[in-house]
Structure formats: structure tokens, C-alpha cells
Amino acid sequence: MKDVDVSSAYWLAEALRLKESQWGPIEDTAEVRRVVAAGGDFTQRVLRRACYLGERLGWLLVQQQVLRWLRGCVLVLGVIFILLGLGMAAGALSRPHGSVNILLAWVALLGAPSLSLLLWLVSFWWQPHQEGRGFVVGHITMWLSQRFVRGPDQALMLRALLSLWGQQASLRWRFGLLNHVLWLLALLAAAVMLVLLLTAKRYSFAWETTLLTPSHFVAWVQLVGWLPQQLGFAMPEMAVIAQSDGSTLLPMSAQVQWSQWLLGCLVVYGMLPRLMALFVCIFMLWRAQRRRSELGALPGITELKPRLQPQTEYVGVDAIAGEDQVPQAQVVQERPALLAPTAVIGIELPSDQVWPPFMLPDRWRDEGVVDSREQRHQLLTALVQHPVTHLVLCVDAEQTPDRGVVAWLAELATYADYCSIYLLNAKDNQHGEKPDRRESWYERLKKAGFYAIYTHSEPLLFELSSS
């Protein structure tokens, strides 16, 4: 089994739970046998079963595709928000009447970020017990990802990921984290653009109002500028504020004070609240990730307990064989080297069979002849604890190749990257033709997906040494 981190294993388990709850159980006899042989508590067994099935179904690759698509969507949103921040700064310093309107510039820089932050805070009161998606940002992210996701497996993995985050109570915090990071990008881009524009061009600032008196405007500027002033940003003097009505030509020092006041408001009322909200989301997400969902309490998982933690372990009973039904083995076609870690196993051989059938090369392990239930269990445990690259399964060609034996070979083949079949006692008759029973072995093994079939040890060792 490939190395799978814990988060991916939980993700696979949730995907299997959703699929099996909708389409019925997946054939997992071989995987359950390996899980039982490996041991562990019930959660570990559920996750190990999910990893084995995920590897067989190709879901590990699908996970990487879904994550790549999600990262692509986040990257697209990041570019959009950076452009949004640049536009906010350019719009704030626009001067259709010759001077920058101070109030409109303040609203242009802080209006949209403040409204978005307010909606995020309101969502805790509006949906206190529901897993929201961060309002617009979350919905846009899922809409973009669904446009990229193609195929039932990809859709299932995306649905399973959202379901898993919902079980962990982390969906709100994940989309909140994304929301704050994107807005921080926009505000940072706006601050950089603001500094560049103020450095490269000369601006004059003025306030315009029809309803308010100059005293009201002075009070508002001082109130808003008090906190940035405590952090080191300049605030225009009262006289400068009162004279900035567009009718008086002010010195450049007054325009510098307005520039620093506007930049200080952007940092203090735009960036700092987002940073605090970002740290809150990170902390809550850290707490949520520490609380792993209890798999045993989920519907669709509890039904697995009798099979994954059986009171008595059994080898299994074959179903009634249909016409020419052969189990399929998962066999890799790339032949290993001669000195690759290899296990040689005899399958239901007669008692007078010479064992081992040939001299084993270095790094080849003799696992003996396996016949009884106890021997099968010991073999599977050994293959799990001491995995090998290559399996050489030796069978008696004089016996009938029934479906149970072929199924047992196909299951063993999943415990290594490559599998070879050695037909013992497969001798040609006097006319040089293959006996009928030998022909039956070839037919069934090839239908099961085995192609490395040998009747003598010399060709086996020669092909391995030349690979």
C-alpha cells in the first residue's frame, strides 16, 4: 500500500461511506483480509480498508486531481482580488474635479472590505449552528471547482471532502480563512498601489459636503484618525482639516498629512481587523482538526465492525461458480530484478512434493507450503509485516485449477508489485503436447490476469536476471 497521510485516509473513508450508502457495498474481501491480518483498533482498520480500496480504485490519483483543481481555483481568486485591490486604490485617488474627495476615497478603500467583514460576523448570528461557506467567497470557490471537476469519481471526492470538513466543524473556518487571506491580498495590493501613486503623482485632497457643517467633518476626521495616530500615522491638524474645503490652497505638507491619514486608515481599519479574523480562523481550524470525527458513530461505518473486527476469523467460502468466471488479479507488468525481495510460496501442494522446488537466489524468502486456515493467516500476517516486491506462487499442475485456488492466487498477488506463477509437475506428454489439465491452468491464469507463468525454474530465473 502506498503511504497515505491521516487526512487523506479520512477523506477516502468518507468517500467510500458516501458511495456505499448510495450504490451498495464494494467488493472488498481481499482488502478486509489484509486489514484483519494487520490488526489495530476499529478506526485504524476502517482507515486501512479505505486506503487499500482507494489504491485499487485509483482514488489516490483522483484526490490529487481534486486538490490541484481547488488550488487552481484559489489561485484564480487570488489574482482577481489583487486586481480588485489595485482598482480600489486607483478609484480612491481619482480626481474628476481636480482634487481627491477625502470622504469618497475613504469609502472606496474601506467600503467593500468592511462590508464583507461585517457579513462574515453576521453569519455567526444568522447561521450559528450551520456550516456556512464564507458567503460569496466560499460559493465562488465551489462554483469554480465544480466547473473544473469532471467525472463521477471527482465529484464524489469533492462531495466527500466537504462532508468531512462539515463533520469536523471546520468548513466555516476554512472558507473564513480563505475569505480573509483573499481580502488581505486585495488590501495589500491597494496599499502598495496607493503608495506608488502618491509617490509618483501630486495629489490635493479636499472634502465636499452639502448637508454637514465643517465642524462635523473635523470631528469625523479626528475620530477616525485617532487610532491610526496611536500607531504612528500622521493626522491632519484641525486647521488643515477645516481649510481643506477646496477654496484654500494648502501647502504640500498638508497634502502629505492627508496621504498618511488615508494610508493609516487603510492599514488600521482594513488590514488589522482582517489579520485578527485570520488568526481566529487559524486557531479554530487547528482546534477542529484536532477533533477527528468518530468513524464508529457514522452510518455506513458501524456496519463494517463485524467484518473488520470479527469475533472469529475465517478464510471464506467460495460462491457457486458461474460459467468460466475467473477472479481478476491486480498484476504489474514491469518485471523486477533477480535480487529484488521475493517470497516463494507453495499453494496446496501434495505431501510428497519436494520443497523448495529449486535453489533460491539471495534475498529470496521461503514461506513454505500453505494449505490450512492457520497457515494462510500466518502467511498474510508475514506479508503485511515484511512486504516483498515479487511473489512466486507454486501450484500443482496435476490438480484441477478450480476457481477457489485462482481466487486465492489473485488475492495473494495484491501483496506484491509483481507475481509469477510456477506450475509444478507440468510435464509434456509423449507426443510433446500440453496435457488438458495444464492447458486449463494456462487458460484460467491468463483470464485472471497472470502472464508470468512458468513450468520450469530456469526460464523464470533467466528472465529475472536479464531484466
PDB file of N, CA, C and O in Angstrom, residues 170-193:
ATOM      1  N   SER A 170     -15.253  22.296  10.622  1.00  0.00           N
ATOM      2  CA  SER A 170     -14.173  23.169  10.160  1.00  0.00           C
ATOM      3  C   SER A 170     -14.490  23.861   8.842  1.00  0.00           C
ATOM      4  O   SER A 170     -13.669  24.645   8.362  1.00  0.00           O
ATOM      5  N   LEU A 171     -15.655  23.565   8.256  1.00  0.00           N
ATOM      6  CA  LEU A 171     -15.966  24.139   6.945  1.00  0.00           C
ATOM      7  C   LEU A 171     -16.056  25.665   7.020  1.00  0.00           C
ATOM      8  O   LEU A 171     -15.514  26.381   6.172  1.00  0.00           O
ATOM      9  N   ARG A 172     -16.728  26.178   8.051  1.00  0.00           N
ATOM     10  CA  ARG A 172     -16.849  27.633   8.219  1.00  0.00           C
ATOM     11  C   ARG A 172     -15.478  28.281   8.354  1.00  0.00           C
ATOM     12  O   ARG A 172     -15.197  29.339   7.764  1.00  0.00           O
ATOM     13  N   TRP A 173     -14.615  27.667   9.143  1.00  0.00           N
ATOM     14  CA  TRP A 173     -13.305  28.270   9.409  1.00  0.00           C
ATOM     15  C   TRP A 173     -12.388  28.172   8.198  1.00  0.00           C
ATOM     16  O   TRP A 173     -11.556  29.058   7.988  1.00  0.00           O
ATOM     17  N   ARG A 174     -12.524  27.122   7.398  1.00  0.00           N
ATOM     18  CA  ARG A 174     -11.703  27.006   6.193  1.00  0.00           C
ATOM     19  C   ARG A 174     -12.085  28.079   5.176  1.00  0.00           C
ATOM     20  O   ARG A 174     -11.205  28.739   4.602  1.00  0.00           O
ATOM     21  N   PHE A 175     -13.374  28.246   4.942  1.00  0.00           N
ATOM     22  CA  PHE A 175     -13.789  29.270   3.994  1.00  0.00           C
ATOM     23  C   PHE A 175     -13.589  30.671   4.575  1.00  0.00           C
ATOM     24  O   PHE A 175     -13.331  31.621   3.825  1.00  0.00           O
ATOM     25  N   GLY A 176     -13.707  30.810   5.891  1.00  0.00           N
ATOM     26  CA  GLY A 176     -13.373  32.088   6.504  1.00  0.00           C
ATOM     27  C   GLY A 176     -11.902  32.423   6.333  1.00  0.00           C
ATOM     28  O   GLY A 176     -11.532  33.570   6.054  1.00  0.00           O
ATOM     29  N   LEU A 177     -11.044  31.404   6.513  1.00  0.00           N
ATOM     30  CA  LEU A 177      -9.613  31.598   6.298  1.00  0.00           C
ATOM     31  C   LEU A 177      -9.329  32.043   4.863  1.00  0.00           C
ATOM     32  O   LEU A 177      -8.553  32.985   4.625  1.00  0.00           O
ATOM     33  N   LEU A 178      -9.958  31.382   3.909  1.00  0.00           N
ATOM     34  CA  LEU A 178      -9.788  31.768   2.516  1.00  0.00           C
ATOM     35  C   LEU A 178     -10.288  33.185   2.273  1.00  0.00           C
ATOM     36  O   LEU A 178      -9.634  33.991   1.571  1.00  0.00           O
ATOM     37  N   ASN A 179     -11.429  33.518   2.844  1.00  0.00           N
ATOM     38  CA  ASN A 179     -12.009  34.849   2.687  1.00  0.00           C
ATOM     39  C   ASN A 179     -11.060  35.938   3.185  1.00  0.00           C
ATOM     40  O   ASN A 179     -10.807  36.940   2.500  1.00  0.00           O
ATOM     41  N   HIS A 180     -10.490  35.743   4.363  1.00  0.00           N
ATOM     42  CA  HIS A 180      -9.619  36.765   4.946  1.00  0.00           C
ATOM     43  C   HIS A 180      -8.290  36.857   4.202  1.00  0.00           C
ATOM     44  O   HIS A 180      -7.741  37.955   4.051  1.00  0.00           O
ATOM     45  N   VAL A 181      -7.757  35.734   3.768  1.00  0.00           N
ATOM     46  CA  VAL A 181      -6.497  35.772   3.012  1.00  0.00           C
ATOM     47  C   VAL A 181      -6.677  36.537   1.697  1.00  0.00           C
ATOM     48  O   VAL A 181      -5.834  37.366   1.316  1.00  0.00           O
ATOM     49  N   LEU A 182      -7.783  36.275   1.012  1.00  0.00           N
ATOM     50  CA  LEU A 182      -8.023  36.972  -0.256  1.00  0.00           C
ATOM     51  C   LEU A 182      -8.207  38.472  -0.045  1.00  0.00           C
ATOM     52  O   LEU A 182      -7.666  39.290  -0.811  1.00  0.00           O
ATOM     53  N   TRP A 183      -8.942  38.848   0.981  1.00  0.00           N
ATOM     54  CA  TRP A 183      -9.137  40.273   1.225  1.00  0.00           C
ATOM     55  C   TRP A 183      -7.848  40.938   1.703  1.00  0.00           C
ATOM     56  O   TRP A 183      -7.597  42.110   1.415  1.00  0.00           O
ATOM     57  N   LEU A 184      -7.012  40.197   2.423  1.00  0.00           N
ATOM     58  CA  LEU A 184      -5.712  40.748   2.796  1.00  0.00           C
ATOM     59  C   LEU A 184      -4.848  40.985   1.561  1.00  0.00           C
ATOM     60  O   LEU A 184      -4.113  41.982   1.483  1.00  0.00           O
ATOM     61  N   LEU A 185      -4.918  40.071   0.601  1.00  0.00           N
ATOM     62  CA  LEU A 185      -4.211  40.286  -0.661  1.00  0.00           C
ATOM     63  C   LEU A 185      -4.712  41.548  -1.355  1.00  0.00           C
ATOM     64  O   LEU A 185      -3.914  42.354  -1.862  1.00  0.00           O
ATOM     65  N   ALA A 186      -6.032  41.719  -1.388  1.00  0.00           N
ATOM     66  CA  ALA A 186      -6.599  42.899  -2.026  1.00  0.00           C
ATOM     67  C   ALA A 186      -6.168  44.175  -1.299  1.00  0.00           C
ATOM     68  O   ALA A 186      -5.781  45.170  -1.935  1.00  0.00           O
ATOM     69  N   LEU A 187      -6.221  44.170   0.030  1.00  0.00           N
ATOM     70  CA  LEU A 187      -5.843  45.359   0.797  1.00  0.00           C
ATOM     71  C   LEU A 187      -4.351  45.649   0.679  1.00  0.00           C
ATOM     72  O   LEU A 187      -3.940  46.816   0.615  1.00  0.00           O
ATOM     73  N   LEU A 188      -3.529  44.592   0.665  1.00  0.00           N
ATOM     74  CA  LEU A 188      -2.093  44.801   0.498  1.00  0.00           C
ATOM     75  C   LEU A 188      -1.794  45.380  -0.878  1.00  0.00           C
ATOM     76  O   LEU A 188      -0.963  46.302  -1.012  1.00  0.00           O
ATOM     77  N   ALA A 189      -2.465  44.849  -1.904  1.00  0.00           N
ATOM     78  CA  ALA A 189      -2.286  45.404  -3.249  1.00  0.00           C
ATOM     79  C   ALA A 189      -2.746  46.858  -3.304  1.00  0.00           C
ATOM     80  O   ALA A 189      -2.101  47.710  -3.946  1.00  0.00           O
ATOM     81  N   ALA A 190      -3.849  47.168  -2.612  1.00  0.00           N
ATOM     82  CA  ALA A 190      -4.336  48.548  -2.582  1.00  0.00           C
ATOM     83  C   ALA A 190      -3.337  49.456  -1.881  1.00  0.00           C
ATOM     84  O   ALA A 190      -3.097  50.600  -2.326  1.00  0.00           O
ATOM     85  N   ALA A 191      -2.746  48.977  -0.763  1.00  0.00           N
ATOM     86  CA  ALA A 191      -1.771  49.804  -0.037  1.00  0.00           C
ATOM     87  C   ALA A 191      -0.535  50.066  -0.891  1.00  0.00           C
ATOM     88  O   ALA A 191      -0.019  51.200  -0.931  1.00  0.00           O
ATOM     89  N   VAL A 192      -0.040  49.033  -1.567  1.00  0.00           N
ATOM     90  CA  VAL A 192       1.135  49.209  -2.426  1.00  0.00           C
ATOM     91  C   VAL A 192       0.820  50.174  -3.567  1.00  0.00           C
ATOM     92  O   VAL A 192       1.611  51.077  -3.881  1.00  0.00           O
ATOM     93  N   MET A 193      -0.346  49.990  -4.180  1.00  0.00           N
ATOM     94  CA  MET A 193      -0.735  50.874  -5.284  1.00  0.00           C
ATOM     95  C   MET A 193      -0.915  52.302  -4.781  1.00  0.00           C
ATOM     96  O   MET A 193      -0.541  53.277  -5.472  1.00  0.00           O
TER      97      MET A 193
END
